[in-house]
């Protein structure tokens, strides 16, 4: 089998990979770029929260990958299996090998469905759903719409995940729907979270605590979901008792939205690119330049990196220009000038028609774009999330223009 060479090879044609390819071509139209991407479909995942709330058609979140591969690049429809960074080479599942001058690693994150016992078998039935699945998100809406009261459980893992807000966004929308339906007082709502606070940035957390209280949601922090028994509609979680011992608890539910732990895709974890000190196996990069810490011709962006930012498409919008500029500098043997400051954003709907746009950086300091107090949920930010951002994604972000 012959080996094909590219000036820049990109692993993953998702949000980060396609944005990077497009921006590279805008800056250097003669660059010879290959994109390795196995999927024929491309997904706008941020809308899956709205799908689960009955506000967005799932069909509009899926488009053909071929229509978004930037003209002038080569789509290699395959999946990377292993990396040989010493030889500037990757090997794909088909056996094909590709070499490169520079590599951008952007294969996203792995949702570890198997880490919650029983979840895979019961997802999408027995009143168990999850908006992190294209197939299950519409079922979330079926459950919320048809709920007549009882115990509703929403869970959040302790691992970093893509869009840290998504596990609780759907809970606020569900509560608002049930209030308008006149049944909220018959709903016993529990939030079982592996982390210790509702949100990491205190200014935005204050608003969310108000929403939690208004909806009479019972939070259980530092509580990790370990098993979902769908047939018996029982969820098991582990937490610490007053003596610091791990104890297993159970809760019966009538509706369950559960989000599993997440980590780097296995082929990244098992590769020389992974950070040996990161328990989730993410790609080891300099968190400011986005350059690999040990292989200088490799860059990474998107959900797959060990950068301690919140993993979102919003973060990618700020990471990609840094990667593109620094990679082009590297090719010209110049020093890397651009720095990513950890910017990320989490648009959190607090009820139908109102949303708080939480923006912040590595230091969890708010970085508000708009000239008003973004800790206050607003209609304008809901419009941004529901109408403006999806359009921007397909028309400007993937094409490298925003
Ligand atoms: C429910 C939900 C709600 C969200 N809400 C928001 C939000 O409101 N705002 C926001 O900014 N972000 C949100 N996000 C997060 C956002 O969708 C992700 O951060 C973003 O898609 C990550 O982009 P990526 O390119 O890193 O990964 P992806 O977009 O997931 O793309 C990765 C690509 O790599 C490919 N790939 C996988 N394995 C291989 C391989 N072996 N070889 C080659 N290619 C491979 C995949 O097929 C895929 O196309 C949400 C996500 C979810 C699931």
Coordinates of C-alpha atoms and ligand atoms in Angstrom, one line a residue:
X1 CA 0.0 0.0 0.0
X2 CA 1.4 3.4 -1.0
X3 CA 1.7 6.3 1.5
X4 CA 0.3 9.7 0.6
X5 CA 1.9 12.8 2.0
X6 CA 0.1 16.1 3.0
X7 CA 1.5 19.4 4.2
X8 CA -1.2 19.4 6.8
X9 CA -3.2 16.3 7.8
X10 CA -6.3 16.8 10.0
X11 CA -7.7 13.9 12.1
X12 CA -11.5 14.5 12.5
X13 CA -13.8 16.5 10.3
X14 CA -16.1 17.7 13.1
X15 CA -16.5 21.2 14.4
X16 CA -12.8 21.8 15.1
X17 CA -11.3 19.9 12.2
X18 CA -13.4 21.5 9.5
X19 CA -13.1 25.0 11.0
X20 CA -9.3 24.6 11.1
X21 CA -9.2 23.3 7.5
X22 CA -11.3 26.2 6.2
X23 CA -9.3 28.9 8.1
X24 CA -6.0 27.4 6.9
X25 CA -7.1 27.6 3.3
X26 CA -8.3 31.1 3.7
X27 CA -4.8 32.1 5.0
X28 CA -2.9 29.9 2.6
X29 CA -4.9 28.6 -0.4
X30 CA -2.0 26.5 -1.8
X31 CA -1.7 24.4 1.4
X32 CA -2.1 20.7 0.6
X33 CA -4.6 19.5 3.3
X34 CA -6.0 16.0 3.9
X35 CA -8.9 15.4 6.3
X36 CA -9.4 11.9 7.8
X37 CA -13.0 11.5 8.8
X38 CA -15.0 8.2 8.8
X39 CA -18.5 9.6 9.1
X40 CA -20.7 10.5 6.2
X41 CA -22.8 12.6 8.5
X42 CA -22.0 15.8 10.4
X43 CA -23.9 16.8 13.5
X44 CA -24.7 20.1 15.1
X45 CA -24.7 18.7 18.7
X46 CA -25.4 21.9 20.6
X47 CA -29.0 21.8 19.4
X48 CA -29.6 18.4 20.9
X49 CA -30.6 20.1 24.2
X50 CA -33.3 22.0 22.3
X51 CA -34.4 18.7 20.6
X52 CA -34.8 17.2 24.0
X53 CA -37.0 20.1 25.0
X54 CA -39.2 19.9 21.8
X55 CA -37.8 23.2 20.4
X56 CA -35.6 21.9 17.5
X57 CA -36.1 19.2 14.8
X58 CA -33.5 16.5 15.2
X59 CA -33.3 16.2 11.4
X60 CA -31.9 19.8 11.2
X61 CA -28.9 18.7 13.3
X62 CA -27.6 16.2 10.8
X63 CA -26.2 17.0 7.4
X64 CA -24.0 15.3 4.8
X65 CA -20.3 15.6 5.6
X66 CA -19.4 15.9 1.9
X67 CA -21.2 19.2 1.7
X68 CA -19.0 20.8 4.3
X69 CA -15.6 19.4 3.4
X70 CA -13.8 22.6 2.3
X71 CA -13.1 22.7 -1.5
X72 CA -9.4 22.3 -2.2
X73 CA -8.9 19.7 0.6
X74 CA -8.9 15.9 0.3
X75 CA -11.4 13.9 2.3
X76 CA -9.9 10.6 3.3
X77 CA -13.0 8.6 4.4
X78 CA -11.3 6.4 7.0
X79 CA -10.6 6.4 10.7
X80 CA -7.2 6.8 12.3
X81 CA -6.2 3.8 14.3
X82 CA -2.6 4.6 15.4
X83 CA -0.1 7.4 15.4
X84 CA 3.7 7.1 14.5
X85 CA 4.8 10.7 15.4
X86 CA 8.5 9.8 15.1
X87 CA 7.8 9.0 11.4
X88 CA 5.3 11.9 11.0
X89 CA 2.7 9.2 10.0
X90 CA -0.7 7.9 10.9
X91 CA -2.2 4.5 10.2
X92 CA -5.9 4.1 9.5
X93 CA -8.2 1.2 10.2
X94 CA -8.2 0.3 6.5
X95 CA -4.4 -0.1 6.8
X96 CA -3.8 3.1 4.8
X97 CA -0.9 5.2 6.0
X98 CA -0.5 9.0 5.6
X99 CA 2.4 11.2 6.3
X100 CA 2.5 14.9 7.1
X101 CA 4.6 18.0 7.7
X102 CA 2.1 19.1 10.3
X103 CA -0.8 17.3 12.0
X104 CA -4.0 18.7 13.6
X105 CA -5.7 16.3 16.0
X106 CA -9.4 16.9 16.4
X107 CA -11.4 13.7 16.8
X108 CA -13.6 14.9 19.6
X109 CA -14.5 13.1 22.8
X110 CA -15.7 9.6 23.6
X111 CA -19.0 9.2 25.5
X112 CA -18.4 6.2 27.8
X113 CA -21.9 4.7 27.8
X114 CA -20.5 1.5 29.3
X115 CA -19.3 3.2 32.4
X116 CA -22.8 3.4 33.8
X117 CA -23.9 -0.2 34.3
X118 CA -27.1 -1.0 32.5
X119 CA -27.4 2.3 30.6
X120 CA -26.6 1.0 27.1
X121 CA -29.4 -1.6 27.4
X122 CA -32.1 0.8 28.6
X123 CA -31.2 4.1 26.8
X124 CA -34.2 5.2 24.8
X125 CA -36.7 3.1 26.7
X126 CA -38.0 2.5 30.3
X127 CA -38.2 6.3 30.7
X128 CA -34.4 6.7 30.4
X129 CA -32.9 9.1 28.0
X130 CA -29.8 11.2 27.2
X131 CA -29.4 14.3 25.0
X132 CA -25.8 13.2 24.2
X133 CA -27.2 10.7 21.8
X134 CA -28.6 11.6 18.4
X135 CA -31.0 8.7 18.6
X136 CA -32.1 9.3 22.2
X137 CA -32.5 13.1 22.3
X138 CA -36.1 13.0 20.7
X139 CA -37.1 10.5 23.4
X140 CA -36.2 13.0 26.1
X141 CA -38.9 15.3 24.7
X142 CA -41.4 12.4 24.6
X143 CA -40.7 11.8 28.3
X144 CA -40.9 15.5 29.3
X145 CA -44.1 16.1 27.3
X146 CA -45.9 13.1 28.7
X147 CA -44.8 13.3 32.3
X148 CA -47.7 13.6 34.7
X149 CA -45.7 14.0 37.9
X150 CA -43.5 11.7 40.0
X151 CA -39.7 11.5 40.5
X152 CA -37.5 13.0 37.8
X153 CA -33.8 12.4 38.0
X154 CA -31.1 14.3 36.1
X155 CA -27.5 13.2 36.4
X156 CA -24.1 14.7 35.7
X157 CA -20.8 12.7 35.8
X158 CA -17.6 13.8 37.7
X159 CA -15.4 13.6 34.5
X160 CA -14.9 16.6 32.2
X161 CA -17.6 16.4 29.5
X162 CA -18.5 18.3 26.3
X163 CA -20.8 21.2 27.2
X164 CA -20.7 20.9 31.0
X165 CA -24.1 22.7 31.1
X166 CA -26.1 20.2 29.1
X167 CA -26.9 17.8 31.9
X168 CA -28.7 20.6 33.8
X169 CA -29.9 22.8 30.9
X170 CA -32.5 20.1 30.1
X171 CA -33.6 20.0 33.8
X172 CA -34.5 23.7 33.9
X173 CA -36.4 23.4 30.6
X174 CA -38.3 20.3 31.9
X175 CA -39.2 22.1 35.1
X176 CA -40.5 25.2 33.2
X177 CA -42.6 22.9 30.9
X178 CA -44.1 21.2 33.9
X179 CA -44.8 24.5 35.7
X180 CA -46.7 25.7 32.6
X181 CA -48.5 22.4 32.5
X182 CA -49.5 23.0 36.1
X183 CA -47.9 19.8 37.5
X184 CA -44.5 21.1 38.9
X185 CA -45.8 20.7 42.4
X186 CA -46.4 17.0 41.7
X187 CA -42.8 16.6 40.4
X188 CA -40.0 15.5 42.8
X189 CA -36.9 16.6 40.8
X190 CA -33.4 15.4 41.8
X191 CA -30.0 16.5 40.3
X192 CA -27.3 13.9 41.0
X193 CA -23.9 15.4 40.1
X194 CA -20.4 14.1 40.4
X195 CA -19.1 17.6 40.9
X196 CA -19.3 19.8 43.9
X197 CA -21.2 22.9 42.6
X198 CA -23.9 23.8 40.1
X199 CA -21.4 25.8 37.9
X200 CA -17.7 26.5 38.2
X201 CA -18.0 30.3 37.8
X202 CA -19.5 31.9 40.9
X203 CA -21.3 34.8 39.1
X204 CA -23.2 32.4 36.9
X205 CA -23.7 29.8 39.7
X206 CA -25.6 32.4 41.7
X207 CA -28.2 32.7 39.0
X208 CA -28.5 29.0 38.6
X209 CA -28.9 28.4 42.3
X210 CA -31.9 30.7 42.2
X211 CA -33.4 28.6 39.4
X212 CA -32.7 25.4 41.3
X213 CA -34.5 26.8 44.3
X214 CA -37.4 28.3 42.3
X215 CA -38.0 24.8 40.8
X216 CA -37.6 23.1 44.2
X217 CA -34.8 20.9 42.6
X218 CA -33.0 18.7 45.2
X219 CA -29.2 18.7 44.3
X220 CA -27.0 15.8 45.4
X221 CA -23.4 17.0 44.8
X222 CA -20.3 14.8 44.7
X223 CA -22.6 11.9 43.8
X224 CA -21.7 9.6 41.0
X225 CA -24.2 7.6 39.0
X226 CA -22.9 4.0 38.6
X227 CA -25.9 2.0 37.5
X228 CA -29.3 2.4 35.8
X229 CA -31.8 -0.5 36.2
X230 CA -34.3 0.5 33.5
X231 CA -36.8 -2.3 34.1
X232 CA -37.1 -1.5 37.8
X233 CA -36.7 2.3 37.1
X234 CA -34.0 2.6 39.8
X235 CA -30.8 4.6 39.6
X236 CA -27.8 3.8 41.8
X237 CA -25.2 6.3 42.8
X238 CA -22.1 6.5 45.0
X239 CA -21.4 9.3 47.5
X240 CA -19.5 9.8 50.7
X241 CA -21.0 9.5 54.2
X242 CA -20.0 11.7 57.1
X243 CA -17.1 9.3 57.9
X244 CA -15.8 9.8 54.4
X245 CA -16.7 6.2 53.3
X246 CA -18.1 5.6 49.9
X247 CA -21.7 4.5 50.2
X248 CA -24.1 3.3 47.5
X249 CA -27.6 4.8 47.3
X250 CA -30.6 4.2 45.2
X251 CA -33.4 6.3 43.9
X252 CA -36.6 5.2 42.1
X253 CA -37.5 7.3 39.1
X254 CA -40.4 7.9 36.7
X255 CA -38.1 9.9 34.4
X256 CA -34.4 9.7 34.1
X257 CA -32.0 11.9 32.0
X258 CA -28.5 10.5 32.6
X259 CA -25.2 11.7 31.2
X260 CA -22.3 9.2 31.3
X261 CA -18.6 10.0 31.9
X262 CA -16.5 11.0 29.0
X263 CA -12.8 10.7 28.0
X264 CA -10.5 10.9 25.0
X265 CA -11.3 8.4 22.2
X266 CA -9.6 5.1 22.9
X267 CA -7.2 5.4 19.9
X268 CA -6.0 8.7 21.4
X269 CA -5.7 7.3 25.0
X270 CA -3.6 4.4 23.7
X271 CA -1.3 6.6 21.5
X272 CA 2.0 8.4 22.1
X273 CA 0.1 11.7 21.8
X274 CA -1.8 11.2 25.1
X275 CA -0.9 13.0 28.2
X276 CA 0.4 10.3 30.5
X277 CA -0.7 12.3 33.6
X278 CA -4.2 12.9 32.4
X279 CA -6.6 10.2 33.8
X280 CA -8.9 10.7 30.7
X281 CA -6.1 10.3 28.1
X282 CA -6.4 13.6 26.4
X283 CA -3.9 14.9 23.9
X284 CA -1.0 16.6 25.7
X285 CA -0.7 20.2 24.4
X286 CA 0.5 23.5 25.6
X287 CA -2.8 25.1 26.8
X288 CA -1.9 28.5 25.3
X289 CA -0.2 27.7 22.0
X290 CA -2.2 24.4 21.4
X291 CA 1.0 22.8 20.2
X292 CA 1.8 19.3 21.3
X293 CA 4.2 19.3 24.3
X294 CA 6.5 16.7 22.8
X295 CA 5.9 16.7 19.0
X296 CA 6.2 20.3 17.8
X297 CA 4.7 19.7 14.3
X298 CA 1.5 18.4 16.0
X299 CA -1.4 20.7 17.2
X300 CA -4.7 19.7 18.7
X301 CA -8.0 21.5 19.2
X302 CA -11.6 20.8 20.2
X303 CA -12.8 18.3 22.8
X304 CA -9.8 15.9 22.6
X305 CA -7.2 18.1 24.3
X306 CA -5.9 18.2 27.9
X307 CA -6.4 22.0 27.9
X308 CA -8.3 22.7 31.2
X309 CA -11.0 24.7 29.5
X310 CA -14.7 23.9 29.2
X311 CA -15.2 21.7 26.2
X312 CA -17.5 23.5 23.8
X313 CA -17.9 24.7 20.2
X314 CA -17.6 28.2 21.6
X315 CA -14.1 27.3 22.9
X316 CA -13.2 25.9 19.5
X317 CA -14.1 29.3 17.9
X318 CA -11.3 30.8 19.9
X319 CA -8.9 27.9 19.6
X320 CA -8.9 27.4 15.9
X321 CA -7.4 30.8 14.9
X322 CA -4.6 30.1 17.4
X323 CA -3.9 26.7 16.0
X324 CA -4.0 28.0 12.4
X325 CA -1.7 31.0 13.0
X326 CA 0.8 28.9 15.1
X327 CA 0.8 26.1 12.6
X328 CA 1.5 28.4 9.7
X329 CA 4.3 30.1 11.8
X330 CA 5.7 26.6 12.5
X331 CA 5.8 25.8 8.7
X332 CA 7.6 29.1 8.2
X333 CA 10.0 28.2 11.0
X334 CA 8.9 31.3 13.0
X335 CA 8.1 31.5 16.7
X336 CA 4.5 30.8 17.7
X337 CA 2.7 34.1 18.6
X338 CA -0.9 33.3 19.2
X339 CA -2.2 32.3 22.7
X340 CA -5.5 30.7 23.7
X341 CA -6.7 32.1 27.1
X342 CA -9.2 29.3 27.8
X343 CA -12.3 31.2 26.6
X344 CA -15.4 29.1 26.6
X345 CA -19.1 29.8 26.6
X346 CA -22.1 27.9 27.9
X347 CA -25.5 29.1 26.8
X348 CA -27.8 27.9 29.6
X349 CA -31.6 28.1 29.0
X350 CA -33.2 28.7 32.4
X351 CA -36.7 28.5 31.0
X352 CA -38.4 28.4 27.6
X353 CA -37.6 31.8 26.0
X354 CA -34.8 32.8 28.4
X355 CA -31.2 32.0 28.4
X356 CA -28.1 33.0 30.4
X357 CA -24.9 33.1 28.2
X358 CA -22.1 32.2 30.5
X359 CA -18.7 33.2 29.1
X360 CA -15.5 32.7 31.0
X361 CA -11.8 31.8 30.6
X362 CA -9.2 29.4 32.2
X363 CA -9.3 31.4 35.5
X364 CA -13.2 31.1 35.6
X365 CA -13.4 34.8 35.3
X366 CA -16.5 36.0 33.4
X367 CA -15.6 37.3 29.9
X368 CA -18.8 38.9 28.7
X369 CA -19.2 39.8 25.1
X370 CA -22.3 41.9 25.3
X371 CA -22.7 45.3 26.9
X372 CA -25.2 44.0 29.5
X373 CA -25.1 41.8 32.6
X374 CA -25.0 38.3 31.2
X375 CA -25.7 36.7 34.5
X376 CA -29.3 37.7 33.8
X377 CA -31.2 35.2 31.6
X378 CA -32.7 37.0 28.5
X379 CA -34.9 36.4 25.5
X380 CA -32.2 37.9 23.2
X381 CA -29.8 35.1 24.3
X382 CA -32.5 32.5 23.7
X383 CA -32.9 33.8 20.1
X384 CA -29.1 33.6 19.7
X385 CA -29.0 30.0 20.8
X386 CA -32.1 28.8 18.9
X387 CA -31.8 30.7 15.6
X388 CA -28.5 32.6 15.2
X389 CA -25.9 30.1 16.4
X390 CA -27.1 27.1 14.3
X391 CA -27.1 29.3 11.2
X392 CA -23.6 30.7 12.1
X393 CA -22.4 27.1 12.5
X394 CA -23.3 25.7 9.1
X395 CA -22.7 28.9 7.2
X396 CA -19.8 30.7 8.8
X397 CA -18.0 28.6 11.4
X398 CA -17.4 25.5 9.4
X399 CA -16.5 27.6 6.4
X400 CA -13.8 29.4 8.5
X401 CA -15.5 32.8 8.2
X402 CA -16.4 33.2 11.9
Ligands
LIG1 C1 -26.0 17.7 24.2 C2 -24.9 18.6 23.8 C3 -25.0 20.0 23.9 C4 -24.0 20.8 23.6 N1 -24.2 22.2 23.7 C5 -23.3 23.1 23.4 C6 -23.5 24.5 23.4 O1 -24.6 24.9 23.8 N2 -22.6 25.3 23.0 C7 -21.3 24.8 22.6 O2 -20.5 25.7 22.2 N3 -21.1 23.5 22.5 C8 -22.0 22.6 22.9 N4 -21.8 21.3 22.8 C9 -20.4 20.8 22.6 C10 -19.9 20.8 21.1 O3 -20.9 20.1 20.3 C11 -18.6 20.1 21.0 O4 -17.7 20.8 21.9 C12 -18.0 20.2 19.6 O5 -18.8 19.5 18.7 C13 -16.6 19.5 19.6 O6 -16.0 19.6 18.4 P1 -14.9 18.6 18.0 O7 -14.5 18.9 16.6 O8 -13.8 18.5 19.0 O9 -15.6 17.1 18.0 P2 -16.8 16.6 17.1 O10 -17.6 17.8 16.5 O11 -17.5 15.7 17.9 O12 -16.1 16.0 15.9 C14 -15.2 14.9 16.0 C15 -15.1 14.3 14.6 O13 -14.0 13.3 14.7 C16 -14.4 12.2 14.0 N5 -13.6 11.0 14.4 C17 -13.8 10.2 15.5 N6 -12.9 9.2 15.6 C18 -12.1 9.4 14.5 C19 -11.0 8.7 14.0 N7 -10.5 7.6 14.6 N8 -10.3 9.1 12.9 C20 -10.8 10.3 12.3 N9 -11.8 11.0 12.7 C21 -12.5 10.5 13.8 C22 -15.9 12.0 14.3 O14 -16.5 11.2 13.3 C23 -16.3 13.5 14.3 O15 -16.8 13.9 13.0 C24 -22.8 20.3 23.1 C25 -22.6 19.0 22.9 C26 -23.6 18.1 23.2 C27 -23.5 16.6 23.0

